[in-house]
XYZ file of C-alpha atoms in Angstrom:
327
model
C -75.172 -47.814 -62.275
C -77.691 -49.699 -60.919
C -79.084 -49.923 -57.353
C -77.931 -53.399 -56.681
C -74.498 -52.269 -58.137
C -73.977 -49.802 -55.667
C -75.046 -52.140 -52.523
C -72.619 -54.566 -53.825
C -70.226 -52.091 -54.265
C -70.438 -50.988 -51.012
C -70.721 -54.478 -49.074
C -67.120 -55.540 -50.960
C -65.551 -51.946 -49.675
C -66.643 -52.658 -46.181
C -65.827 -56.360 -45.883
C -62.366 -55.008 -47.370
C -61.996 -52.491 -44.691
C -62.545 -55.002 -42.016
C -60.580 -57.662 -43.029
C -57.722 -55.094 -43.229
C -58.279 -54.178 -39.949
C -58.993 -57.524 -38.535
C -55.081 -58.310 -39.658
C -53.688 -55.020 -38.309
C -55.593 -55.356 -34.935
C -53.898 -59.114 -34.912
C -50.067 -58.561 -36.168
C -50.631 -55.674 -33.267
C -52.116 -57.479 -30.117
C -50.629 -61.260 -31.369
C -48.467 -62.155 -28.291
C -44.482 -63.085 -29.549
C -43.629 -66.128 -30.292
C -40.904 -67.640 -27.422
C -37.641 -68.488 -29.381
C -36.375 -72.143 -28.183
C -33.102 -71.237 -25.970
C -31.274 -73.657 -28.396
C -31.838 -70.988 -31.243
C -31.199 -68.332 -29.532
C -27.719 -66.273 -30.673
C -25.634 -66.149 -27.846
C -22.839 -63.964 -29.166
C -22.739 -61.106 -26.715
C -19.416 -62.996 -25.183
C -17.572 -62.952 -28.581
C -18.918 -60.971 -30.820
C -17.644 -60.133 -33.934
C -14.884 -58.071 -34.190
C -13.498 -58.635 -30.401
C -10.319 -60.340 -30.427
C -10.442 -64.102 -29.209
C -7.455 -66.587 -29.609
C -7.089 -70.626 -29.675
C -5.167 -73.412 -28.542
C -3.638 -76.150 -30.356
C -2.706 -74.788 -33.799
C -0.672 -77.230 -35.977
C -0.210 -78.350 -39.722
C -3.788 -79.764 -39.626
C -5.402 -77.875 -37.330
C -7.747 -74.826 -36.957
C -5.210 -72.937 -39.166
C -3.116 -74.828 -41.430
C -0.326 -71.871 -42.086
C 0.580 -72.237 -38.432
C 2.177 -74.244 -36.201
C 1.146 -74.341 -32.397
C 1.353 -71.841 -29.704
C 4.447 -73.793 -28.460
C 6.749 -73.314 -31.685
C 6.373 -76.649 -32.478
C 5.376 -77.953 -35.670
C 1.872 -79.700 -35.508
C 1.548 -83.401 -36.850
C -1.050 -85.463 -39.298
C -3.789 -87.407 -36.808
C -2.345 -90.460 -38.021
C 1.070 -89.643 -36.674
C -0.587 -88.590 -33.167
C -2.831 -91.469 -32.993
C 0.637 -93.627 -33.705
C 2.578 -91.994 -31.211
C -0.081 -92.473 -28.862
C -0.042 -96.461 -29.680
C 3.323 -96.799 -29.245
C 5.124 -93.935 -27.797
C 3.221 -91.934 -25.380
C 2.671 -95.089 -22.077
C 5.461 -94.542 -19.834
C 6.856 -96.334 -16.887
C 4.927 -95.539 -13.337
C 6.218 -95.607 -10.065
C 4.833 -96.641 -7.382
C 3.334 -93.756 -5.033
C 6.481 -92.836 -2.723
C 3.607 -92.497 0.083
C 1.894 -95.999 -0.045
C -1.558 -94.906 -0.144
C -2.575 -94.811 -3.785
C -6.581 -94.121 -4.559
C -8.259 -94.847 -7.462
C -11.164 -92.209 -8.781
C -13.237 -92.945 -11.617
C -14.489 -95.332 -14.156
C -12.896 -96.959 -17.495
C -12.170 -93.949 -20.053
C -11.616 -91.565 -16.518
C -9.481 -93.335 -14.157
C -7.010 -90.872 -12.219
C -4.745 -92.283 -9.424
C -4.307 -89.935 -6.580
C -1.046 -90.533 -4.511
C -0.399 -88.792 -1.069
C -3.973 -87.393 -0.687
C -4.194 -88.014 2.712
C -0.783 -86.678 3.806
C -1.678 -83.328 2.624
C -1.766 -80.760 5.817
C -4.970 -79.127 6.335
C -4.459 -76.062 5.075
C -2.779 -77.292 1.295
C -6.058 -79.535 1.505
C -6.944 -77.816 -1.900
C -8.813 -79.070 -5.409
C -8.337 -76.919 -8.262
C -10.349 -78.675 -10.475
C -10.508 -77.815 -14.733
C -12.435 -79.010 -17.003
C -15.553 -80.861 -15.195
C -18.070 -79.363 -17.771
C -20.799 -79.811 -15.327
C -20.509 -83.304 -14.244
C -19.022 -83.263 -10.714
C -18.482 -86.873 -9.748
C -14.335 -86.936 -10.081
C -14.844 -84.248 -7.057
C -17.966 -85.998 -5.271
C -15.497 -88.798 -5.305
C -12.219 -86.684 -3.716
C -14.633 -85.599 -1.456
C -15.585 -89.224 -0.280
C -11.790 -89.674 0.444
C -11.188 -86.542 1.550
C -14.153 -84.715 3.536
C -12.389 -81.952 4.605
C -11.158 -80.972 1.364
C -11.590 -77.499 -0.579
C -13.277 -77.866 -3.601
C -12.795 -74.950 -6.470
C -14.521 -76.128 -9.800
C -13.395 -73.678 -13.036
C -15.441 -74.415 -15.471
C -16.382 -71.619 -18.361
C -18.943 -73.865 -20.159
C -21.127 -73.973 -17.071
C -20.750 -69.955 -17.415
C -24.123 -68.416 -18.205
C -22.229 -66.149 -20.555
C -20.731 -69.146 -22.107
C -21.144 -69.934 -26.101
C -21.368 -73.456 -24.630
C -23.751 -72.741 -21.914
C -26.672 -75.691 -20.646
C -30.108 -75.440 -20.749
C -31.219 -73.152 -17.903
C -32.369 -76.515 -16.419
C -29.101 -77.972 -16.645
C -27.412 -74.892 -15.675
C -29.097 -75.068 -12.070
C -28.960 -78.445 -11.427
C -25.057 -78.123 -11.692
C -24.590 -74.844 -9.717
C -27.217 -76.495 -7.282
C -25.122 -79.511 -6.972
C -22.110 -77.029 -6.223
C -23.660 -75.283 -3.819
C -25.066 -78.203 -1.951
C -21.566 -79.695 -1.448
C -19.711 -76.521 -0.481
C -17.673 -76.071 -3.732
C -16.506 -72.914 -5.274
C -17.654 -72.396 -8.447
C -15.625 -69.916 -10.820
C -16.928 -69.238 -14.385
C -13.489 -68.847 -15.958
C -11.131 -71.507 -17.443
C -7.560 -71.869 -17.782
C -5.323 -71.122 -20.373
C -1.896 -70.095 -21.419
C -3.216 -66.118 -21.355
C -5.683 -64.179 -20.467
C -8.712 -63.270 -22.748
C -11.808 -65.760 -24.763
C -11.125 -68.824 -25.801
C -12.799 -69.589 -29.095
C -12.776 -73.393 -30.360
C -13.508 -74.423 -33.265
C -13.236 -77.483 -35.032
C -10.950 -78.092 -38.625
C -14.364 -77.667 -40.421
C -15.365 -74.272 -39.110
C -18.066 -75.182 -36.663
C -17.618 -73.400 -33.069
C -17.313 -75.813 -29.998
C -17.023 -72.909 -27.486
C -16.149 -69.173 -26.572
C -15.481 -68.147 -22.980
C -13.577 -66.571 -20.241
C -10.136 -68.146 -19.465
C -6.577 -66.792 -17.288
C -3.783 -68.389 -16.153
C -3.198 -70.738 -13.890
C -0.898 -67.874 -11.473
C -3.713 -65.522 -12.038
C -6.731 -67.876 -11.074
C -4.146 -68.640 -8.164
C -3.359 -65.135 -7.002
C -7.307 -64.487 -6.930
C -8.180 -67.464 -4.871
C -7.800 -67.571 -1.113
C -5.311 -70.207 -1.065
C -1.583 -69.733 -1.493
C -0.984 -73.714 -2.751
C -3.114 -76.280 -4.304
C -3.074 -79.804 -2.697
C -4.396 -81.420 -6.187
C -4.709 -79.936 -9.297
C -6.744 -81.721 -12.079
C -6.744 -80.471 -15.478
C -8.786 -81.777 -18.065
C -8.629 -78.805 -20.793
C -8.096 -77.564 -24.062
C -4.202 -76.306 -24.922
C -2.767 -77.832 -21.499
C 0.578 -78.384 -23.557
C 1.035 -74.298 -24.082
C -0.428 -74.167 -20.155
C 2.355 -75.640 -18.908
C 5.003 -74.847 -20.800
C 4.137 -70.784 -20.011
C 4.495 -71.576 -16.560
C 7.455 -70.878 -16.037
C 7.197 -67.363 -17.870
C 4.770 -66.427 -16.009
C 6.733 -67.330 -12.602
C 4.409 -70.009 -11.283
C 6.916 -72.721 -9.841
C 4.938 -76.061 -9.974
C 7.532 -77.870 -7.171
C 6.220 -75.652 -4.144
C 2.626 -74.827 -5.485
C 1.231 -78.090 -6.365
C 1.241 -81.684 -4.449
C -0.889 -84.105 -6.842
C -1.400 -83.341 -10.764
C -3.446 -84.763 -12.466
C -3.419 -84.058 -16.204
C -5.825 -85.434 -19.269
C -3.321 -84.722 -22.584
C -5.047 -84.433 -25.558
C -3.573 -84.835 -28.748
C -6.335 -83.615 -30.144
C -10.119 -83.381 -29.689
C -12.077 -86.233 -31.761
C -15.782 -84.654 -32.419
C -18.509 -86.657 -33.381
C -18.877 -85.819 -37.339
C -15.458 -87.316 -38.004
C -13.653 -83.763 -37.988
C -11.018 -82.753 -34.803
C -10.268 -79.626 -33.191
C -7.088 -78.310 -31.872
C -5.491 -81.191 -34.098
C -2.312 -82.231 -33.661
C 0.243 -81.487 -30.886
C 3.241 -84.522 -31.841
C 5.845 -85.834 -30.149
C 8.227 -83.055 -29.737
C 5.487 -81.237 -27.654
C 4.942 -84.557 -24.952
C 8.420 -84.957 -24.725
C 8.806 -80.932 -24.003
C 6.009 -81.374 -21.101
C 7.283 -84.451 -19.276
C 10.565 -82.551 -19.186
C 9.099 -79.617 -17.478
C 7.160 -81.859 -15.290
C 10.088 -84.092 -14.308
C 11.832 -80.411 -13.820
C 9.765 -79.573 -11.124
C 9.804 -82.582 -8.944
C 6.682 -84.845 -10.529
C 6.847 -88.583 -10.880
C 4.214 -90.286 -12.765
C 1.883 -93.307 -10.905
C -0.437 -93.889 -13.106
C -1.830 -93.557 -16.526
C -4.988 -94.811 -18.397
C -4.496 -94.852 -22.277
C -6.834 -93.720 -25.206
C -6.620 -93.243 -28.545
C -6.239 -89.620 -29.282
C -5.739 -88.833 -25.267
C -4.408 -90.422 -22.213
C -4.769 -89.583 -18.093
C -1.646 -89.277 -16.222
C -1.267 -88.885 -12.494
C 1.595 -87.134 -10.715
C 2.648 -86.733 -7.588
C 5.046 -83.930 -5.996
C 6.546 -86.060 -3.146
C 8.633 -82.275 -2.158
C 5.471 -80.494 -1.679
C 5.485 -78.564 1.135
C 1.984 -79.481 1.913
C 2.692 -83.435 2.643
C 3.353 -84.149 5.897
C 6.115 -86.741 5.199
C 7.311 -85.361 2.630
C 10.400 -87.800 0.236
C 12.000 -87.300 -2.418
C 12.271 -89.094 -5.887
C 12.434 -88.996 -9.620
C 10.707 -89.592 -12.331
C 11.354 -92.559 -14.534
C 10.150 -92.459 -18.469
């Protein structure tokens, strides 16, 4: 071989052996790439394999062999959104105690009724389903000052599937904490356990910790809550396990207020938890009107609607009356 052969030779072995280590010294000291908090998995809360449950099951729900949690058979959307058209507005009283306060804009409106009878110490908000937007309680506050504030809210959760942004995450806890509420990272439920929604098409809305209403009761300092606002998934199998679980409504709560949802709407056209009927409304209102409730106000939508109660035999009024409720 010639002389040149062997310096050429040479030179391509050497350039070889650098570039080689050139890309090992790089894959090795490269810093790692950050991984957007939007990507990351966030599955540690319900992984696979640990046992979650749902809300809402019926003929065209999350699974179609079953009907919901209540024993009642679920109905097409079409029939729910009908029965909401027609069936669903009922007659309202007037508030037995006068004083009847407004909270929220169109598509939120809830009418409180007795808020400022309630004694001091059953001046209590139990408030469910706020998903980090506090102005329903900002606004009780307003009427209320001295008022105890206790916001559940799971999505909010930093173990949530749900969770914020970490920026959106501390501006709501922030917000909390600035106006002396108590914040509790669990939601409510007819059991105990996660929570797993997803909609008819497969896609997860949310996992996280929920209880039940007597549980998240029994932990809290308080022994009655003055309003109680619930704004959550499966609130027909909530109440109607109530009783089961030995939680009497009539001497624990003064003012309900209650967002029923038919079913959950989602933005690609598909539901969730679709469709509690008629049989199921009727079966809550009974329960309600049970326990002492009358209804003073409503706000109608298509798949849900806001009703306000009021408990005029709560202990916690000062004046207390009594009544019924009219349907």
């Amino acid at each position: 071989m010639r002389p040149w052969s062997l310096v050429s030779v040479a030179i391509l072995v050497l350039i070889i052996v650098a570039l080689t280590a050139f890309r090992i010294g790089t894959r090795v000291t490269r810093p790692a790439q950050r991984v957007p908090r939007s990507s990351r998995s966030r599955s540690s809360l319900c992984p696979t394999g640990v046992a979650t449950f749902s809300t809402g099951f019926g003929a065209n729900g999350n699974d179609k062999t079953s009907p919901n949690i209540m024993g009642n058979i679920g109905v097409s959307r079409k029939a729910a959104d009908l029965f909401m058209a027609t069936a669903a507005n009922l007659t309202v009283s007037p508030c037995p105690f006068g004083d009847l306060i407004r909270v929220g804009a169109a598509g939120a409106t809830r009418f409180l009724c007795g808020l400022s009878r309630l004694q001091k110490l059953d001046a209590t908000l139990f408030s469910f389903g706020s998903n980090g937007d506090f102005r329903f309680e900002d606004e009780v506050r307003k009427h209320s000052p001295h008022i105890n504030v206790t916001v559940f809210d799971p999505t909010v959760s930093k173990e949530a599937m749900a969770s914020r942004s970490s920026v959106a995450l501390s501006t709501a806890l922030a917000h909390a904490k600035q106006n002396h509420y108590e914040f509790v990272g669990t939601g409510i439920a007819y059991q105990k356990g996660l929570l797993e929604m997803k909609t008819i098409r497969g896609r997860r809305l949310f996992c996280g910790p929920v209880d039940t209403l007597p549980a998240l009761l029994d932990a809290s300092p308080y022994s009655t809550i003055g309003v109680l606002k619930v704004d959550a998934s499966g609130e027909f199998e909530i109440f109607s396990k109530l009783l089961e679980q030995g939680l009497s409504l009539k001497s624990k709560v003064g003012i309900l207020l209650l967002e029923i949802h038919m079913y959950h709407p989602q933005a690609d056209g598909g539901t969730a938890n679709c469709c509690y009927g008629p049989r199921d409304f009727d079966d809550l209102f009974a329960h309600l009107r049970s326990q002492g409730f009358i209804l003073v106000g409503t706000e109608m939508g298509d798949c849900c609607a806001e009703y306000s109660f009021v408990n005029p035999t709560f202990p916690g009024f000062s004046t207390p009356r009594t009544s019924a409720l009219t349907v």
